[in-house]
Each structure stands twice: as C-alpha cells, then as structure tokens.
PDB file of C-alpha atoms in Angstrom:
ATOM      1  CA  MET O   1     -83.863 -93.388 -70.173  1.00  0.00           C
ATOM      2  CA  ALA O   2     -85.685 -91.401 -67.486  1.00  0.00           C
ATOM      3  CA  ARG O   3     -84.171 -88.110 -66.374  1.00  0.00           C
ATOM      4  CA  GLN O   4     -82.421 -88.303 -63.006  1.00  0.00           C
ATOM      5  CA  PRO O   5     -83.656 -85.867 -60.329  1.00  0.00           C
ATOM      6  CA  SER O   6     -81.559 -82.736 -59.857  1.00  0.00           C
ATOM      7  CA  SER O   7     -79.679 -82.332 -56.586  1.00  0.00           C
ATOM      8  CA  LEU O   8     -79.347 -78.517 -57.023  1.00  0.00           C
ATOM      9  CA  GLY O   9     -75.671 -78.763 -56.159  1.00  0.00           C
ATOM     10  CA  LEU O  10     -75.964 -80.850 -52.985  1.00  0.00           C
ATOM     11  CA  ASP O  11     -72.870 -82.966 -52.381  1.00  0.00           C
ATOM     12  CA  LEU O  12     -74.524 -86.359 -52.848  1.00  0.00           C
ATOM     13  CA  GLU O  13     -71.347 -88.232 -51.886  1.00  0.00           C
ATOM     14  CA  HIS O  14     -71.787 -87.057 -48.298  1.00  0.00           C
ATOM     15  CA  ILE O  15     -75.589 -86.639 -48.249  1.00  0.00           C
ATOM     16  CA  ALA O  16     -75.996 -89.177 -45.419  1.00  0.00           C
ATOM     17  CA  SER O  17     -74.079 -86.812 -43.129  1.00  0.00           C
ATOM     18  CA  ILE O  18     -77.071 -84.450 -43.138  1.00  0.00           C
ATOM     19  CA  ALA O  19     -78.486 -86.180 -40.108  1.00  0.00           C
ATOM     20  CA  ASP O  20     -79.156 -85.692 -36.456  1.00  0.00           C
ATOM     21  CA  HIS O  21     -77.156 -87.874 -34.057  1.00  0.00           C
ATOM     22  CA  TYR O  22     -80.533 -88.916 -32.634  1.00  0.00           C
ATOM     23  CA  GLU O  23     -81.329 -90.761 -35.872  1.00  0.00           C
ATOM     24  CA  PHE O  24     -78.246 -92.936 -35.384  1.00  0.00           C
ATOM     25  CA  THR O  25     -78.791 -93.478 -31.655  1.00  0.00           C
ATOM     26  CA  MET O  26     -82.343 -94.709 -32.374  1.00  0.00           C
ATOM     27  CA  ALA O  27     -80.893 -97.304 -34.766  1.00  0.00           C
ATOM     28  CA  ASP O  28     -78.272 -98.179 -32.143  1.00  0.00           C
ATOM     29  CA  ALA O  29     -80.979 -98.732 -29.506  1.00  0.00           C
ATOM     30  CA  ASN O  30     -82.922-101.035 -31.839  1.00  0.00           C
ATOM     31  CA  VAL O  31     -79.826-103.077 -32.719  1.00  0.00           C
ATOM     32  CA  VAL O  32     -78.818-103.436 -29.063  1.00  0.00           C
ATOM     33  CA  ALA O  33     -82.400-104.465 -28.141  1.00  0.00           C
ATOM     34  CA  GLY O  34     -82.429-106.992 -30.989  1.00  0.00           C
ATOM     35  CA  ILE O  35     -85.451-105.454 -32.708  1.00  0.00           C
ATOM     36  CA  GLU O  36     -83.772-103.948 -35.782  1.00  0.00           C
ATOM     37  CA  GLY O  37     -85.291-104.526 -39.188  1.00  0.00           C
ATOM     38  CA  ARG O  38     -88.964-104.077 -38.284  1.00  0.00           C
ATOM     39  CA  GLU O  39     -91.035-102.873 -41.224  1.00  0.00           C
ATOM     40  CA  SER O  40     -92.147 -99.281 -40.702  1.00  0.00           C
ATOM     41  CA  VAL O  41     -93.563 -96.232 -42.403  1.00  0.00           C
ATOM     42  CA  PHE O  42     -92.112 -92.764 -41.826  1.00  0.00           C
ATOM     43  CA  ASN O  43     -94.500 -89.940 -42.725  1.00  0.00           C
ATOM     44  CA  ALA O  44     -93.011 -86.468 -43.085  1.00  0.00           C
ATOM     45  CA  ALA O  45     -95.706 -83.864 -42.443  1.00  0.00           C
ATOM     46  CA  ALA O  46     -96.016 -80.282 -41.248  1.00  0.00           C
ATOM     47  CA  ARG O  47     -97.256 -80.494 -37.670  1.00  0.00           C
ATOM     48  CA  ALA O  48     -99.022 -77.166 -37.533  1.00  0.00           C
ATOM     49  CA  MET O  49     -99.551 -73.988 -39.476  1.00  0.00           C
ATOM     50  CA  PRO O  50     -99.778 -70.451 -38.163  1.00  0.00           C
ATOM     51  CA  ASN O  51    -103.279 -69.650 -36.971  1.00  0.00           C
ATOM     52  CA  HIS O  52    -104.994 -66.656 -38.463  1.00  0.00           C
ATOM     53  CA  LYS O  53    -102.266 -65.496 -40.823  1.00  0.00           C
ATOM     54  CA  VAL O  54    -102.792 -61.805 -41.532  1.00  0.00           C
ATOM     55  CA  VAL O  55    -103.442 -61.260 -45.245  1.00  0.00           C
ATOM     56  CA  GLY O  56    -104.787 -57.703 -45.137  1.00  0.00           C
ATOM     57  CA  PHE O  57    -104.653 -54.574 -42.995  1.00  0.00           C
ATOM     58  CA  GLU O  58    -106.739 -51.430 -42.885  1.00  0.00           C
ATOM     59  CA  GLU O  59    -106.294 -48.336 -40.778  1.00  0.00           C
ATOM     60  CA  VAL O  60    -109.425 -46.274 -40.124  1.00  0.00           C
ATOM     61  CA  ALA O  61    -109.362 -42.837 -38.483  1.00  0.00           C
ATOM     62  CA  SER O  62    -112.359 -41.598 -36.528  1.00  0.00           C
ATOM     63  CA  GLY O  63    -111.790 -38.253 -34.965  1.00  0.00           C
ATOM     64  CA  LYS O  64    -108.575 -38.485 -32.985  1.00  0.00           C
ATOM     65  CA  LYS O  65    -108.711 -42.269 -32.723  1.00  0.00           C
ATOM     66  CA  ILE O  66    -107.137 -44.671 -35.199  1.00  0.00           C
ATOM     67  CA  PHE O  67    -108.566 -48.170 -35.498  1.00  0.00           C
ATOM     68  CA  HIS O  68    -106.755 -51.110 -37.021  1.00  0.00           C
ATOM     69  CA  SER O  69    -108.606 -53.827 -38.881  1.00  0.00           C
ATOM     70  CA  TYR O  70    -106.884 -57.072 -39.808  1.00  0.00           C
ATOM     71  CA  GLU O  71    -108.111 -59.535 -42.415  1.00  0.00           C
ATOM     72  CA  VAL O  72    -107.025 -63.049 -41.598  1.00  0.00           C
ATOM     73  CA  GLN O  73    -106.822 -66.104 -43.788  1.00  0.00           C
ATOM     74  CA  PRO O  74    -108.814 -68.875 -42.108  1.00  0.00           C
ATOM     75  CA  ASP O  75    -107.445 -71.840 -44.097  1.00  0.00           C
ATOM     76  CA  ASN O  76    -103.692 -71.838 -44.518  1.00  0.00           C
ATOM     77  CA  TYR O  77    -101.838 -74.174 -46.843  1.00  0.00           C
ATOM     78  CA  PHE O  78     -98.333 -74.975 -48.033  1.00  0.00           C
ATOM     79  CA  VAL O  79     -97.315 -75.479 -51.660  1.00  0.00           C
ATOM     80  CA  ASN O  80     -95.371 -78.736 -51.727  1.00  0.00           C
ATOM     81  CA  ALA O  81     -91.850 -78.242 -53.133  1.00  0.00           C
ATOM     82  CA  GLY O  82     -88.402 -79.823 -52.935  1.00  0.00           C
ATOM     83  CA  LEU O  83     -89.474 -83.333 -53.906  1.00  0.00           C
ATOM     84  CA  GLU O  84     -87.010 -83.573 -56.795  1.00  0.00           C
ATOM     85  CA  GLN O  85     -84.057 -82.819 -54.509  1.00  0.00           C
ATOM     86  CA  ILE O  86     -85.390 -85.193 -51.835  1.00  0.00           C
ATOM     87  CA  LEU O  87     -85.578 -87.993 -54.425  1.00  0.00           C
ATOM     88  CA  ALA O  88     -82.081 -87.174 -55.728  1.00  0.00           C
ATOM     89  CA  SER O  89     -80.732 -87.296 -52.180  1.00  0.00           C
ATOM     90  CA  LEU O  90     -82.489 -90.534 -51.241  1.00  0.00           C
ATOM     91  CA  SER O  91     -81.358 -92.263 -54.431  1.00  0.00           C
ATOM     92  CA  LYS O  92     -77.680 -91.493 -53.653  1.00  0.00           C
ATOM     93  CA  TRP O  93     -77.892 -91.792 -49.846  1.00  0.00           C
ATOM     94  CA  SER O  94     -75.127 -94.014 -48.527  1.00  0.00           C
ATOM     95  CA  LEU O  95     -73.285 -94.370 -45.238  1.00  0.00           C
ATOM     96  CA  ASN O  96     -69.623 -93.954 -46.096  1.00  0.00           C
ATOM     97  CA  GLU O  97     -66.648 -94.941 -43.962  1.00  0.00           C
ATOM     98  CA  PRO O  98     -66.059 -91.467 -42.422  1.00  0.00           C
ATOM     99  CA  ILE O  99     -69.686 -91.320 -41.204  1.00  0.00           C
ATOM    100  CA  ILE O 100     -69.518 -94.839 -39.774  1.00  0.00           C
ATOM    101  CA  LYS O 101     -66.202 -94.017 -38.069  1.00  0.00           C
ATOM    102  CA  LEU O 102     -67.718 -90.834 -36.612  1.00  0.00           C
ATOM    103  CA  MET O 103     -70.600 -92.845 -35.135  1.00  0.00           C
ATOM    104  CA  ALA O 104     -68.112 -95.357 -33.687  1.00  0.00           C
ATOM    105  CA  ASP O 105     -66.106 -92.483 -32.176  1.00  0.00           C
ATOM    106  CA  LYS O 106     -69.302 -91.083 -30.646  1.00  0.00           C
ATOM    107  CA  GLY O 107     -69.754 -94.345 -28.738  1.00  0.00           C
ATOM    108  CA  LEU O 108     -72.385 -96.259 -30.654  1.00  0.00           C
ATOM    109  CA  SER O 109     -72.302 -99.993 -29.999  1.00  0.00           C
ATOM    110  CA  HIS O 110     -70.102-102.389 -31.980  1.00  0.00           C
ATOM    111  CA  ASP O 111     -73.274-104.214 -33.067  1.00  0.00           C
ATOM    112  CA  ALA O 112     -74.726-100.972 -34.453  1.00  0.00           C
ATOM    113  CA  ILE O 113     -71.507-100.173 -36.312  1.00  0.00           C
ATOM    114  CA  ARG O 114     -71.582-103.641 -37.945  1.00  0.00           C
ATOM    115  CA  PHE O 115     -75.263-103.038 -38.778  1.00  0.00           C
ATOM    116  CA  PHE O 116     -74.334 -99.730 -40.474  1.00  0.00           C
ATOM    117  CA  GLU O 117     -71.545-101.441 -42.427  1.00  0.00           C
ATOM    118  CA  ARG O 118     -74.011-104.080 -43.695  1.00  0.00           C
ATOM    119  CA  ASN O 119     -76.760-101.534 -44.470  1.00  0.00           C
ATOM    120  CA  LYS O 120     -74.984 -98.610 -46.137  1.00  0.00           C
ATOM    121  CA  ARG O 121     -77.673 -97.898 -48.755  1.00  0.00           C
ATOM    122  CA  LEU O 122     -81.344 -97.088 -48.224  1.00  0.00           C
ATOM    123  CA  GLY O 123     -83.787 -99.769 -49.290  1.00  0.00           C
ATOM    124  CA  VAL O 124     -87.006 -97.800 -48.959  1.00  0.00           C
ATOM    125  CA  THR O 125     -90.115 -97.208 -51.029  1.00  0.00           C
ATOM    126  CA  VAL O 126     -91.024 -93.537 -51.433  1.00  0.00           C
ATOM    127  CA  ASN O 127     -94.544 -92.168 -51.895  1.00  0.00           C
ATOM    128  CA  ALA O 128     -95.075 -88.423 -52.135  1.00  0.00           C
ATOM    129  CA  ILE O 129     -97.497 -85.677 -53.011  1.00  0.00           C
ATOM    130  CA  PRO O 130     -96.342 -84.104 -56.305  1.00  0.00           C
ATOM    131  CA  GLU O 131     -94.630 -80.718 -56.287  1.00  0.00           C
ATOM    132  CA  GLY O 132     -96.875 -77.701 -56.676  1.00  0.00           C
ATOM    133  CA  ILE O 133     -99.855 -79.294 -54.924  1.00  0.00           C
ATOM    134  CA  PRO O 134    -101.296 -77.481 -51.875  1.00  0.00           C
ATOM    135  CA  ILE O 135    -100.961 -79.483 -48.665  1.00  0.00           C
ATOM    136  CA  PHE O 136    -102.325 -78.916 -45.176  1.00  0.00           C
ATOM    137  CA  GLN O 137    -101.182 -79.524 -41.618  1.00  0.00           C
ATOM    138  CA  HIS O 138    -100.691 -83.153 -40.588  1.00  0.00           C
ATOM    139  CA  GLU O 139    -100.893 -84.296 -44.226  1.00  0.00           C
ATOM    140  CA  PRO O 140     -97.853 -86.445 -45.115  1.00  0.00           C
ATOM    141  CA  PHE O 141     -95.995 -84.943 -48.070  1.00  0.00           C
ATOM    142  CA  VAL O 142     -93.443 -87.793 -48.212  1.00  0.00           C
ATOM    143  CA  SER O 143     -93.787 -91.350 -46.881  1.00  0.00           C
ATOM    144  CA  LEU O 144     -90.956 -93.859 -46.668  1.00  0.00           C
ATOM    145  CA  GLN O 145     -91.627 -97.566 -46.239  1.00  0.00           C
ATOM    146  CA  GLY O 146     -88.873 -99.950 -45.203  1.00  0.00           C
ATOM    147  CA  THR O 147     -87.087-100.947 -42.009  1.00  0.00           C
ATOM    148  CA  PHE O 148     -87.449 -98.610 -39.047  1.00  0.00           C
ATOM    149  CA  GLU O 149     -83.754 -97.735 -39.090  1.00  0.00           C
ATOM    150  CA  GLN O 150     -83.610 -96.911 -42.785  1.00  0.00           C
ATOM    151  CA  CYS O 151     -86.871 -94.942 -42.772  1.00  0.00           C
ATOM    152  CA  GLN O 152     -85.787 -92.660 -39.948  1.00  0.00           C
ATOM    153  CA  PHE O 153     -82.163 -92.055 -41.070  1.00  0.00           C
ATOM    154  CA  PRO O 154     -83.004 -89.347 -43.669  1.00  0.00           C
ATOM    155  CA  GLU O 155     -85.525 -87.444 -41.502  1.00  0.00           C
ATOM    156  CA  SER O 156     -83.349 -84.316 -41.076  1.00  0.00           C
ATOM    157  CA  LEU O 157     -82.395 -84.392 -44.753  1.00  0.00           C
ATOM    158  CA  ILE O 158     -86.041 -84.577 -45.883  1.00  0.00           C
ATOM    159  CA  LEU O 159     -87.313 -81.878 -43.538  1.00  0.00           C
ATOM    160  CA  GLY O 160     -84.418 -79.516 -44.280  1.00  0.00           C
ATOM    161  CA  THR O 161     -84.726 -79.894 -48.044  1.00  0.00           C
ATOM    162  CA  TRP O 162     -88.521 -79.574 -48.033  1.00  0.00           C
ATOM    163  CA  GLY O 163     -88.724 -76.653 -45.585  1.00  0.00           C
ATOM    164  CA  LEU O 164     -86.907 -73.941 -47.527  1.00  0.00           C
ATOM    165  CA  GLN O 165     -88.284 -74.789 -50.952  1.00  0.00           C
ATOM    166  CA  THR O 166     -91.827 -75.124 -49.638  1.00  0.00           C
ATOM    167  CA  ALA O 167     -91.567 -71.781 -47.809  1.00  0.00           C
ATOM    168  CA  VAL O 168     -90.486 -70.046 -51.029  1.00  0.00           C
ATOM    169  CA  ALA O 169     -93.207 -71.714 -53.152  1.00  0.00           C
ATOM    170  CA  THR O 170     -95.901 -71.007 -50.557  1.00  0.00           C
ATOM    171  CA  THR O 171     -94.934 -67.347 -50.242  1.00  0.00           C
ATOM    172  CA  ALA O 172     -95.015 -66.981 -54.034  1.00  0.00           C
ATOM    173  CA  SER O 173     -98.489 -68.525 -54.082  1.00  0.00           C
ATOM    174  CA  TYR O 174     -99.732 -66.159 -51.375  1.00  0.00           C
ATOM    175  CA  VAL O 175     -98.327 -63.167 -53.282  1.00  0.00           C
ATOM    176  CA  LEU O 176    -100.057 -64.301 -56.489  1.00  0.00           C
ATOM    177  CA  ASN O 177    -103.326 -64.671 -54.575  1.00  0.00           C
ATOM    178  CA  VAL O 178    -103.051 -61.081 -53.305  1.00  0.00           C
ATOM    179  CA  LEU O 179    -102.210 -59.783 -56.801  1.00  0.00           C
ATOM    180  CA  GLU O 180    -105.201 -61.599 -58.287  1.00  0.00           C
ATOM    181  CA  GLU O 181    -107.435 -60.152 -55.572  1.00  0.00           C
ATOM    182  CA  PHE O 182    -106.441 -56.678 -56.773  1.00  0.00           C
ATOM    183  CA  GLY O 183    -106.921 -57.498 -60.450  1.00  0.00           C
ATOM    184  CA  LYS O 184    -103.232 -57.845 -61.231  1.00  0.00           C
ATOM    185  CA  SER O 185    -103.322 -61.454 -62.412  1.00  0.00           C
ATOM    186  CA  SER O 186    -101.245 -60.651 -65.510  1.00  0.00           C
ATOM    187  CA  VAL O 187     -98.156 -59.786 -63.447  1.00  0.00           C
ATOM    188  CA  VAL O 188     -95.102 -61.721 -64.638  1.00  0.00           C
ATOM    189  CA  THR O 189     -93.389 -63.670 -61.874  1.00  0.00           C
TER     190      THR O 189
END
C-alpha cells in the first residue's frame, strides 16, 4: 500500500475551513446564475518575484568617501515545497456541517447551501511540480482540474501551505549557493 502524505499536524477534519469567504461567494454566484459545474483548471503560481535581490555587498573607502557596491541576482527562483501537505489536505478536504451552517448564516443562497451539501468532497485531478524543483514566476506549481467551484475552494489552503514551506526551502537554497561560492560546500545543513 502506498504511503499516505503527511499533514504535519494540520487538523484535516476541519481543513476545508481554511478558506476565504470569497471562495464560497464565487460558488454562490455561479449556483445562483445557473452556471455551476463548468469544467475548469485552477493554476496556483507565484505572480512575481523580487527584482534584483541583493546577494552580495561590498564597502569601499576612498579617502573620506565610502562607496557601497551591491551584487544582485538577476534570475530569482523558488524551491517548490509543501506539496506533500497540500496533497494530504486535498485528499481529506470535506465541507462539514459547521462550515455549511456558517455559510448559511453569512447569507449565502439556499441553492448554494444545497449545492454544498451535495458536493462536500473535492473531485479534482491534481498535477504538480515535484518538491525540491526550482520554479519561476508565473509557472504553475499546482494545477487542479475539475468543476470551477471545487477547483477554487482550496485556493487559500494551497497558497498558505505552499508559501511558508517554499520560503524556507528557497532561503536554504540561497544560503547553500552563497556557501558554495565561498568554497564551503561541505557545510552540514
């Protein structure tokens, strides 16, 4: 039997509550307009990266003046991370009664509430770039294919899970690059 992805302690029983109200109101609008269930693809990607990230600094004194020289990294990247927890979350994602009641209390339409009750589990196909692979701006790191409503429900969950882990992995990669540049490639991390 294949190993199940680790959730790193996330409460998977309530994982669907990691959402923005906007994700539910979009589904509500589609249900009310009678256009729910359209096949869609949701691509999660980093929109932009910092331009000219400083990777080196030198201070040069000439007489009484001090000049600063900055070395910038022209091509930034992220190290993709967090996929295992994203997959664990998506596999257990389910709208439970308290979440549906909360959406009803917030004023979503009766038709949308019935839609949520009929579609509690995600029925999406997931494609992703493997963990540890460098990715660049506007490159989708996770793609979901399914109905519009189900693809957009876990947006906040995906971005929140990916963001922290990718930031840590990317910083570690940048540090290793600097160490290698100074001949310290045998440093234990």
